[in-house]
Coordinates of C-alpha atoms and ligand atoms in Angstrom, one line a residue:
X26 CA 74.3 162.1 -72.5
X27 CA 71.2 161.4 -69.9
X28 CA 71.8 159.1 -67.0
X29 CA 69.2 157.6 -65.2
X30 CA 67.8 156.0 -62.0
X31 CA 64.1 155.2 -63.0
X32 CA 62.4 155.0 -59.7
X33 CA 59.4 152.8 -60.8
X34 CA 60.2 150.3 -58.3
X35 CA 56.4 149.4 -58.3
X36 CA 56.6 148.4 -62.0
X37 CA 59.6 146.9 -62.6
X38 CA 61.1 145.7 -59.2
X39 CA 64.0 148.0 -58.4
X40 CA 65.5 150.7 -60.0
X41 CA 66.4 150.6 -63.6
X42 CA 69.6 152.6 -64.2
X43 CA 69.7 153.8 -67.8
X44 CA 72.3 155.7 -69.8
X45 CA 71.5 157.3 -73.0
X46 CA 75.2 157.1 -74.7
X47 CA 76.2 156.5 -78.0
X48 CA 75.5 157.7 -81.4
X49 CA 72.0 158.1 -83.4
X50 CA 69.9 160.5 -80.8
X51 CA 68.0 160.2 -77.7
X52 CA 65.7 157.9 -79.3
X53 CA 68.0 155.7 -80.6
X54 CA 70.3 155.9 -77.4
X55 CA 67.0 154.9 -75.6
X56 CA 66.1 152.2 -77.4
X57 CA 69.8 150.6 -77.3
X58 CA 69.9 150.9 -72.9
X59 CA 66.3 149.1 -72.8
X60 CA 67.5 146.4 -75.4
X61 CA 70.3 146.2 -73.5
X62 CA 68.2 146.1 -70.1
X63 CA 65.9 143.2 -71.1
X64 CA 69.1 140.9 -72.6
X65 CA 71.1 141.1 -69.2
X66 CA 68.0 140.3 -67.6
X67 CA 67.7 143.5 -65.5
X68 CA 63.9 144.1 -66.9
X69 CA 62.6 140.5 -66.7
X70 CA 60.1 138.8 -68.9
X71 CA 56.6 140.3 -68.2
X72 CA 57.9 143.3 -66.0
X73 CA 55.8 146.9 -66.9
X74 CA 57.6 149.5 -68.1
X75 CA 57.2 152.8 -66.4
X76 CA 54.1 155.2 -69.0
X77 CA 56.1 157.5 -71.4
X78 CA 55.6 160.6 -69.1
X79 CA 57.6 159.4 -66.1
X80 CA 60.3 157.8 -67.9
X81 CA 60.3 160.8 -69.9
X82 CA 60.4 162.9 -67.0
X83 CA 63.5 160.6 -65.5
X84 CA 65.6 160.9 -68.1
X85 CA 65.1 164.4 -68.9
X86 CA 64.2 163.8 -72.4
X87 CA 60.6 164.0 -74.4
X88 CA 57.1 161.7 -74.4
X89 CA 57.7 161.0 -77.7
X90 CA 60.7 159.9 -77.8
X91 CA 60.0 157.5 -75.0
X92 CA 56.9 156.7 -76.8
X93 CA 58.9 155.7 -80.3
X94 CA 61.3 153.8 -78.9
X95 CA 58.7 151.6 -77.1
X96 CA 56.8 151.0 -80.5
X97 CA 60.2 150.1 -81.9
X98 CA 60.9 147.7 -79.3
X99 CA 57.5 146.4 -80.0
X100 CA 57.7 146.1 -83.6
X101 CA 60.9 144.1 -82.6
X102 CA 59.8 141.9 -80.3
X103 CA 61.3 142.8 -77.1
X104 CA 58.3 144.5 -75.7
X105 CA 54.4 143.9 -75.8
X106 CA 52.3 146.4 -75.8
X107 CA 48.3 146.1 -74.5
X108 CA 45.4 148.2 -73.8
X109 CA 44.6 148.4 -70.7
X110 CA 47.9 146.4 -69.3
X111 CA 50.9 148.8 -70.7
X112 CA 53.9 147.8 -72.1
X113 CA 55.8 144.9 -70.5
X114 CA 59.1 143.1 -71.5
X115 CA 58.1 140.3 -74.1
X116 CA 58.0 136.8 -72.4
X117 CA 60.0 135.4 -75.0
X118 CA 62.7 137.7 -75.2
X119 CA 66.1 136.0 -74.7
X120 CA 67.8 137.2 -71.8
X121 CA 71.8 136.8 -71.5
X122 CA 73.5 134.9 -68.2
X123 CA 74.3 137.1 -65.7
X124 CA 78.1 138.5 -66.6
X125 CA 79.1 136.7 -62.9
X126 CA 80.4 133.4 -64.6
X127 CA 83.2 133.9 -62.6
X128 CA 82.2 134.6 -59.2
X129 CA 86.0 134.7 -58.0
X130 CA 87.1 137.2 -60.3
X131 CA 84.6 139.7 -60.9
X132 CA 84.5 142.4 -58.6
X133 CA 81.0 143.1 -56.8
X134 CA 78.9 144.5 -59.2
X135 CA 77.0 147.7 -58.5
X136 CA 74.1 147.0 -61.0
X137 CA 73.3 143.3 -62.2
X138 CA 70.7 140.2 -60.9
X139 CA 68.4 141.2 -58.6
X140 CA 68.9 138.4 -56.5
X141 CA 72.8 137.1 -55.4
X142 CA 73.3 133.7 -54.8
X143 CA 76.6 133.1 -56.0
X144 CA 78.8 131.2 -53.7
X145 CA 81.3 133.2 -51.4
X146 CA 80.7 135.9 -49.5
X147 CA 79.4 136.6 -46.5
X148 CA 76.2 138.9 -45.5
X149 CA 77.9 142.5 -46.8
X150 CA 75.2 144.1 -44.5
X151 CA 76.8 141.9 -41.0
X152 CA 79.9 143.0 -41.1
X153 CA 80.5 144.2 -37.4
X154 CA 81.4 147.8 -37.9
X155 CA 81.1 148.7 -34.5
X156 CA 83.2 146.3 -33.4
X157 CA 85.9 146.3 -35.2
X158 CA 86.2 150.2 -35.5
X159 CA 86.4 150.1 -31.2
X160 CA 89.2 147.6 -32.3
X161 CA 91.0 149.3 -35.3
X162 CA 90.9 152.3 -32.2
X163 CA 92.4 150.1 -29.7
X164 CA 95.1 149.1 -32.1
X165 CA 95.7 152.4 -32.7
X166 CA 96.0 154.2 -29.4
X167 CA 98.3 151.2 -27.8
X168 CA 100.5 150.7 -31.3
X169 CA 104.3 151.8 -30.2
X170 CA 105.8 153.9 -33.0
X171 CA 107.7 151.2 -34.6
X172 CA 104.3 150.0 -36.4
X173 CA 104.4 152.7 -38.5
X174 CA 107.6 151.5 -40.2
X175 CA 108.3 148.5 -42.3
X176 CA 105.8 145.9 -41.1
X177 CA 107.6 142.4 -40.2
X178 CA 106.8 139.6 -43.1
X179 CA 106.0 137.3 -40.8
X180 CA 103.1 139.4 -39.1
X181 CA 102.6 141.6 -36.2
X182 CA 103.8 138.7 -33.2
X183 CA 100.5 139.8 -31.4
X184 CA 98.1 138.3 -34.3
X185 CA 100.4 135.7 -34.5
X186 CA 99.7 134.9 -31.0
X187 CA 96.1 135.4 -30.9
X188 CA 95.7 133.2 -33.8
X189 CA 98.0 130.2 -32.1
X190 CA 95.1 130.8 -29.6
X191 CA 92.3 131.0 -31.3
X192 CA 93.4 128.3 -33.9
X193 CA 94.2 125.6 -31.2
X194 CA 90.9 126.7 -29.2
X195 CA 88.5 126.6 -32.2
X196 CA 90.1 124.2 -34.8
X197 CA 92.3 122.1 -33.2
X198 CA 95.0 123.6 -34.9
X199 CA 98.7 122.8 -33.0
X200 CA 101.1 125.8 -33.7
X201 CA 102.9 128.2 -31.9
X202 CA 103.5 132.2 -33.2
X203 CA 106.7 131.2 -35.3
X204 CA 105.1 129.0 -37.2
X205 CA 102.5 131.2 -38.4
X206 CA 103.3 133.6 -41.2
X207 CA 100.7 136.0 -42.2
X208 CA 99.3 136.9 -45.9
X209 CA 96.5 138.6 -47.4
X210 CA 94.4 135.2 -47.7
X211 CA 94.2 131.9 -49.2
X212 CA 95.0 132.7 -52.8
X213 CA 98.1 134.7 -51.9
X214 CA 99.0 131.5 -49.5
X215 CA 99.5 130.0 -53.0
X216 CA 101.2 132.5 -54.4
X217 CA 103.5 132.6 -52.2
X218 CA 104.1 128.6 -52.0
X219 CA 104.0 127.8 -55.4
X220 CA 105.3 131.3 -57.2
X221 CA 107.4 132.0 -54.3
X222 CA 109.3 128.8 -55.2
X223 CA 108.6 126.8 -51.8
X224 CA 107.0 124.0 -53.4
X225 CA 106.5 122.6 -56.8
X226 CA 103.9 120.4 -58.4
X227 CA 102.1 118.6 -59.9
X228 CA 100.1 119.1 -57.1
X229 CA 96.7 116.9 -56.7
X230 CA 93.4 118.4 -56.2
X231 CA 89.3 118.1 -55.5
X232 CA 88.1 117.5 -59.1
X233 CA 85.7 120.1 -58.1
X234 CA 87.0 123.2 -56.4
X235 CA 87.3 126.9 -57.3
X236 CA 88.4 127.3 -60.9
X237 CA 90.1 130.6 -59.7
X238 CA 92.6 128.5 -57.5
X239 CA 93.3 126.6 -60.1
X240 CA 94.5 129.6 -62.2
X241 CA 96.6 130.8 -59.5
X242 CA 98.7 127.6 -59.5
X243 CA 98.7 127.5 -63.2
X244 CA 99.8 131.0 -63.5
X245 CA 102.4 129.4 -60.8
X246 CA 103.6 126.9 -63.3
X247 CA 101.8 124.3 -61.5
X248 CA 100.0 121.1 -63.1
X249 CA 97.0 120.5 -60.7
X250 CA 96.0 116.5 -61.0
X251 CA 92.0 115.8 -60.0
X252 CA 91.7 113.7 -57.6
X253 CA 87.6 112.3 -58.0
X254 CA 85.6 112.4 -54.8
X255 CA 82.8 110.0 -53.3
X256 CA 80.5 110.1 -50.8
X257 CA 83.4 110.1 -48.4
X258 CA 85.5 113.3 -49.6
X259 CA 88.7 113.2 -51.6
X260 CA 90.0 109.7 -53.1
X261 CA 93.3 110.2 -51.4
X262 CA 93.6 106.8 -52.4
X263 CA 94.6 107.6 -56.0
X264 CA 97.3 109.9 -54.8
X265 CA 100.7 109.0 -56.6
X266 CA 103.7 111.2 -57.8
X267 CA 102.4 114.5 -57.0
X268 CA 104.6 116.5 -53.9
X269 CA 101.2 117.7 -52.1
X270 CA 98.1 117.4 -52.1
X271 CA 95.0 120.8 -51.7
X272 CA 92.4 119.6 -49.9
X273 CA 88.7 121.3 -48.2
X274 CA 88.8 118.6 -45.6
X275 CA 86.2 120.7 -42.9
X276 CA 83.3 120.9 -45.8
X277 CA 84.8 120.2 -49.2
X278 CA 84.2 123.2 -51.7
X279 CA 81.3 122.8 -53.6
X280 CA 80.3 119.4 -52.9
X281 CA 79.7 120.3 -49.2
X282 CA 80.8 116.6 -47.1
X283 CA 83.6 116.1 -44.6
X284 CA 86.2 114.5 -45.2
X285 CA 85.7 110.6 -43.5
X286 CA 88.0 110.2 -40.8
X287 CA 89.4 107.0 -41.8
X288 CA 90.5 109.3 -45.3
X289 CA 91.9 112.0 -42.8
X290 CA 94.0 109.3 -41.4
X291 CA 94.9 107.9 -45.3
X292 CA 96.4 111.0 -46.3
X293 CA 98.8 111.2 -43.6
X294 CA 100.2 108.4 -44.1
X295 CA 100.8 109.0 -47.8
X296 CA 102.2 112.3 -46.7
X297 CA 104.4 110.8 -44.2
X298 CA 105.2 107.1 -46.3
X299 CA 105.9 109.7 -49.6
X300 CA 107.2 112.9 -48.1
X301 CA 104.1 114.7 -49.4
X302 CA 102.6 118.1 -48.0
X303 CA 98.8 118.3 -47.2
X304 CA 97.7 121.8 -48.0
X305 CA 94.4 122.0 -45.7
X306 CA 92.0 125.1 -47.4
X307 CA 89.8 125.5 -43.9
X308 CA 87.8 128.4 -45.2
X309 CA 85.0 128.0 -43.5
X310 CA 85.3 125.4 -40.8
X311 CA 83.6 127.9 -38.4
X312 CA 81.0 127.4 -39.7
X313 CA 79.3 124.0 -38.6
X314 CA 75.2 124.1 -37.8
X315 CA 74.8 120.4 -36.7
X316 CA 77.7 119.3 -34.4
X317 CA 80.8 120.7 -33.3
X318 CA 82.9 121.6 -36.2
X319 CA 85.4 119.0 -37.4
X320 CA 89.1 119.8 -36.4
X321 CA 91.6 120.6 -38.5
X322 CA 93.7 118.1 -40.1
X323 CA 96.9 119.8 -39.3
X324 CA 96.0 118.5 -35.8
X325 CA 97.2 114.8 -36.9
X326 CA 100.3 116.2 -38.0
X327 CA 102.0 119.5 -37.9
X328 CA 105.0 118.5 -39.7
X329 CA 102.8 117.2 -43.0
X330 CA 100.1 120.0 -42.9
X331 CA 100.0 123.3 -44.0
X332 CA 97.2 125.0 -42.6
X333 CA 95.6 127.9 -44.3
X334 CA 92.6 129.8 -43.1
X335 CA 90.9 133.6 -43.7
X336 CA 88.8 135.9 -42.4
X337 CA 87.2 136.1 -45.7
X338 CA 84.1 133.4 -44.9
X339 CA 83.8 134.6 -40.9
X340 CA 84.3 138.9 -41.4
X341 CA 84.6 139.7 -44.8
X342 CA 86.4 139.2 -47.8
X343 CA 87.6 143.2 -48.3
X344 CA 89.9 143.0 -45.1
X345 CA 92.5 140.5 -46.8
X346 CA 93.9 139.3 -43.9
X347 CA 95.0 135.2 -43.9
X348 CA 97.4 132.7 -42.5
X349 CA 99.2 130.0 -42.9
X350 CA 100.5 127.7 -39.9
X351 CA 103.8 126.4 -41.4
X352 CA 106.0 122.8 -41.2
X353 CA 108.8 124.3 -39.1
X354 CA 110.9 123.6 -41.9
X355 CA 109.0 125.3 -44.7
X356 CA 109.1 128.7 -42.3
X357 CA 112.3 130.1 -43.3
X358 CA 111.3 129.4 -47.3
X359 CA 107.8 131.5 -47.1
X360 CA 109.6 134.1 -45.2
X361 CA 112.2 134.3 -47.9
X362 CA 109.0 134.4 -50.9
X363 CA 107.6 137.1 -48.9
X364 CA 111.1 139.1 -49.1
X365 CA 112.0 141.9 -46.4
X366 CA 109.2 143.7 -45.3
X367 CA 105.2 143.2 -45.1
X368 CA 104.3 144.1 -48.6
X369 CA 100.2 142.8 -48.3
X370 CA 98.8 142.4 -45.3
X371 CA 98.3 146.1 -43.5
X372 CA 99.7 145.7 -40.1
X373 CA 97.2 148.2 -38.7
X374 CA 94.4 145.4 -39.9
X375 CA 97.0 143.2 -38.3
X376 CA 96.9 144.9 -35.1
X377 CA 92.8 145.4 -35.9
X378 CA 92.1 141.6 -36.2
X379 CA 94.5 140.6 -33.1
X380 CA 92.9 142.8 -30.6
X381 CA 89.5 141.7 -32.3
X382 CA 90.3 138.0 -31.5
X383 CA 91.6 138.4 -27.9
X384 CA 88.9 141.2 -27.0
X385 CA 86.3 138.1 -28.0
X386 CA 84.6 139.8 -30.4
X387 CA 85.5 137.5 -33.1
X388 CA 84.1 134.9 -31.2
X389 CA 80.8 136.6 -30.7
X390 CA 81.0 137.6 -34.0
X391 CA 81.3 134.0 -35.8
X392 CA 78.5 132.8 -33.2
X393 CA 76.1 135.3 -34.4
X394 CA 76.9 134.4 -37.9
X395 CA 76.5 131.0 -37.1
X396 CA 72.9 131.4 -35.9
X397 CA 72.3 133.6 -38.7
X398 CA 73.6 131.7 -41.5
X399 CA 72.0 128.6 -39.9
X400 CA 68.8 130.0 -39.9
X401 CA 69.4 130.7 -43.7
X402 CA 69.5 127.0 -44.2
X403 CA 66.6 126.4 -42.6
X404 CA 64.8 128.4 -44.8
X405 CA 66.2 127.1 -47.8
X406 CA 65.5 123.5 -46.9
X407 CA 61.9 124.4 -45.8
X408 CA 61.5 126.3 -49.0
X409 CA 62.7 123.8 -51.1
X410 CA 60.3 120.9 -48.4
X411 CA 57.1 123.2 -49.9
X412 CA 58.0 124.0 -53.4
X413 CA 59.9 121.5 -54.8
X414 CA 60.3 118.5 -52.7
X415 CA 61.4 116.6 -55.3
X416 CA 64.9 118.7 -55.0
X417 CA 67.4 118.2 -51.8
X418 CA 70.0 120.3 -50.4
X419 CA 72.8 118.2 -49.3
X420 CA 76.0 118.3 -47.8
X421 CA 76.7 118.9 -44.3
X422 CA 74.7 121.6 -42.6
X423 CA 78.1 123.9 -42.8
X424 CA 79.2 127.1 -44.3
X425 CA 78.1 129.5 -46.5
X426 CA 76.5 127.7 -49.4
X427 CA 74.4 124.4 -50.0
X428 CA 73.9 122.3 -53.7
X429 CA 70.7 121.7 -54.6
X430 CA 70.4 118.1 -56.3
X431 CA 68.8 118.1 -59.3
X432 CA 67.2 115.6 -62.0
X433 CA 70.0 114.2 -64.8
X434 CA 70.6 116.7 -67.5
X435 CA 69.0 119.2 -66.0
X436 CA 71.6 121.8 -64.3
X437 CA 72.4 123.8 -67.5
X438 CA 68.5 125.3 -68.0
X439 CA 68.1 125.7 -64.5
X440 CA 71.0 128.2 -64.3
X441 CA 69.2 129.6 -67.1
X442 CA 66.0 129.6 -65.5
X443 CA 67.3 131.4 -63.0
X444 CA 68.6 133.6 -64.4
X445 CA 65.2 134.4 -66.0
X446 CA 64.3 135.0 -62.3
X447 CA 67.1 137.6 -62.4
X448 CA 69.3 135.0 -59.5
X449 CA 73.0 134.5 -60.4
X450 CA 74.2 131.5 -59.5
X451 CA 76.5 128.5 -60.5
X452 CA 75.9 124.9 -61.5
X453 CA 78.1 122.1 -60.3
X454 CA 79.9 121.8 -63.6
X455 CA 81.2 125.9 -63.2
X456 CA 83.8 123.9 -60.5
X457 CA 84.7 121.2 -62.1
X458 CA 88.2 120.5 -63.6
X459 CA 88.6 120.3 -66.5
X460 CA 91.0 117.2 -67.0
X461 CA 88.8 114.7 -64.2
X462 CA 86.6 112.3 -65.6
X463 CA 84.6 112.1 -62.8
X464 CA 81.1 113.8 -62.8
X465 CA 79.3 114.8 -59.5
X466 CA 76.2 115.2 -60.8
X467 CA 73.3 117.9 -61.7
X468 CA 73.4 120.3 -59.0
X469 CA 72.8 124.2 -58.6
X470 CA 75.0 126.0 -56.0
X471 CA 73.7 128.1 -53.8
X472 CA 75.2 131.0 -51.6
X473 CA 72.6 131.9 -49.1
X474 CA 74.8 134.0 -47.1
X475 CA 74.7 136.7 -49.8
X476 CA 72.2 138.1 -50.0
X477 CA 71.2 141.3 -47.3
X478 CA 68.6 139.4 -44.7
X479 CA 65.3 141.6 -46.3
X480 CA 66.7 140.2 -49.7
X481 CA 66.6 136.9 -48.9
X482 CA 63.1 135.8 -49.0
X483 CA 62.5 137.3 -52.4
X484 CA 65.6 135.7 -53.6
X485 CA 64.7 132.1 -52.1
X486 CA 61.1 132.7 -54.1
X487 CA 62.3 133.2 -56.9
X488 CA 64.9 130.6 -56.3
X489 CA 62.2 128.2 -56.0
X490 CA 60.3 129.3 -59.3
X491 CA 63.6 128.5 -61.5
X492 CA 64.1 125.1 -59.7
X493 CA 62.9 122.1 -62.4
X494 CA 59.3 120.4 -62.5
X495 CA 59.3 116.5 -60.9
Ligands
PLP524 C1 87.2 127.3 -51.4 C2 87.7 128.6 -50.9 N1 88.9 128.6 -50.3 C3 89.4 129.8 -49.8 C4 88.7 130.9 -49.9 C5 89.3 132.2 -49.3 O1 90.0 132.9 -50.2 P1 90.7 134.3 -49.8 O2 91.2 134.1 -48.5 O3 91.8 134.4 -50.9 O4 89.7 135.4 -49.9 C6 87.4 130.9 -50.5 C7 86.6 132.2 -50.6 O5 86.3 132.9 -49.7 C8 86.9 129.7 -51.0 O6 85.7 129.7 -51.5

């Protein structure tokens, strides 16, 4: 077996990683990787293929060979060859999406689309390392030894009381430490309310929203009932039978608008006139480029709101660290779901994060990534005001991704077209429920915090080629 990194970044873009497995011979194993190279889109239509003697040379294997199997890909139709030009990949040749149809659920890939804009995480390459390894030291050096034994299920008290901080400083949030409880993020926050057996559904959500949020209830046993939005956020209006309600009110996920105030104030009242729950999702309310961020919900009313936030939008979705600020009488209940002991959340990244948030460095850390991500907008608006002003990016200027409006009818070939481009990315209709009857509309979704900041131009250009004509 030969495995190889064909360093003919000038030809084809990047490095082309090729492994000659399977049955039949070099030849045949060579011919199956490049076939296999040109349908996941990783040599894109018109790309040149590195001369027989360096690929050759690569993967350790002869000129002929190379040479055969590029006149069998010709005779096929996946390549072209020309005198004077080389070979390239055939324009025609039918590429397959990217395999990230399920942004939540795939791990990061090491190989795959040259250019990232899926939704969801943050810039990889900003994660303060420096700062958070003079934390993780701090921690460590002042931790008495009784940290090193079974952790508390509740959380370390000293996040706890950095967050009750932080939370009422940044967000508006109105807690104290014993009404926090700490987990390993948002999706295990519904684990642990719906699988734990606090609460029970049907519980109503965004007709558009993660799809992977809506298996976690399911697995839970839970129904989820849409609830359509409009220009003004969730129709808490329709709100009926179901116990609670999960709702993005800070910048709701994809769509990207606030929830109106005069809706904020609606779904109290249901929650108080019905006994309901508000589960508030405020996964990225950091991040707010035009005015100060919106406060939290829970603010109106502690006793109807579960707040839930992560550092998975503001440091990075690998640390697994979240929290949920509790109705004092649903504490007790998630303590019990959570059983005798920490069993998720590492209380040295506990300790980490706690001494992170007093120290200030998260602050300084979410401003910078603020700037950053702002700028990132910018871009994407300006590129979109050059090349294709016919297309808007709307929402709120806010976290970590924007949608693209496009023409009727048009979303499903531009996610194909981009992935032509080699981008992986979602269309609106990727977060859609499946049971709502509402449609929001033709729209690409677009992560721009992805991608590394010398990546991002590149990806925006080619972003800007898949886009569709006026
Ligand atoms: C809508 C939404 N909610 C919450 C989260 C956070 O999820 P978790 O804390 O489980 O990583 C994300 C992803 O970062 C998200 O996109």
């Amino acid at each position: 077996m030969a495995t190889s990194w064909v360093n003919s970044a000038e030809r084809i873009g990047s490095d082309l990683h090729l492994e000659l497995t399977g049955p039949g011979g070099r030849r045949a194993a060579l011919i199956r990787a490049l076939r296999e190279a040109v349908r996941s889109g990783r040599l894109a239509p018109g790309a040149r293929l590195p001369p027989y003697r360096s690929l050759a040379a690569d993967l350790g294997v002869a000129r002929n060979t190379v040479a055969d199997a590029y006149a069998e890909l010709v005779a096929e139709g996946w390549l072209t060859a020309r005198q004077g030009s080389g070979t390239r990949v055939a324009e025609r040749a039918e590429p397959l999406r990217p395999a990230a149809r399920e942004p939540r659920k795939a791990p990061p890939r090491a190989r795959g689309p040259r250019h990232d804009l899926t939704q969801g995480t943050p810039d990889a390459s900003s994660f303060p390392r420096t700062a958070w390894l003079a934390s993780y030291r701090r921690a460590l050096q002042q931790a008495p030894n009784e940290v090193f034994g079974p952790g508390d299920p509740a959380g370390r008290i000293e996040l706890r009381e950095a967050l009750t901080e932080y939370l009422a400083r940044a967000r508006g949030v109105r807690t104290e430490p014993g009404r926090i409880v700490i987990c390993s993020g948002f999706a295990h926050a519904l684990r642990l309310l719906f699988g734990g057996g606090v609460l029970r559904g049907p519980l109503a959500v965004e007709a558009y929203g993660l799809g992977f949020h809506r298996e976690v209830l399911t697995a839970a046993g839970v129904r989820t009932v849409p609830l359509p939005l409009d220009e003004h956020g969730a129709r808490v209006d329709r709100l009926g039978r179901e116990r609670a309600v999960l709702l993005t009110p800070a910048h709701q996920f994809p769509t990207g608008g606030p929830l109106h105030a005069a809706r904020r104030a609606a779904v109290i009242d249901w929650a108080r006139a019905r006994g309901g729950l508000v589960l508030e999702d405020d996964y990225d309310g950091e991040f707010r480029y035009d005015r100060k961020p919106v406060g939290a919900v829970q603010g109106l009313d502690p006793e109807r709101v579960v707040h839930i936030g992560s550092v998975s939008k503001s440091l990075s979705p690998a640390v697994r660290l979240g929290w949920m600020v509790l109705p004092e009488r649903y504490v007790d209940a998630v303590l019990a779901a959570k059983g005798d002991r920490e069993a998720w959340a590492s209380v040295l990244d506990q300790l980490s994060l706690a001494d992170f948030v007093v120290s200030g460095a998260y602050d300084r850390h979410v401003r910078r990534m603020r700037q950053r991500y702002r700028g990132r907008r910018d871009r994407l608006v300006a590129a979109l005001a050059e090349h294709a002003p016919h297309i808007e990016a709307t929402g709120v200027a806010a976290g970590l991704h924007a949608v693209l409006r496009l023409p009727p009818g048009t979303e499903a070939s531009a996610v194909k077209a981009a992935a032509w481009q080699g981008i992986a990315l979602d269309g609106l209709a990727a977060f859609r429920h499946p049971d709502t009857d509402m449609a929001a509309g033709d729209g690409l979704v677009v992560g721009y915090a992805t991608p590394s900041e010398h990546a991002y131009g590149p990806a925006l250009e080619a972003l800007c080629r898949a886009l569709p004509p006026p």
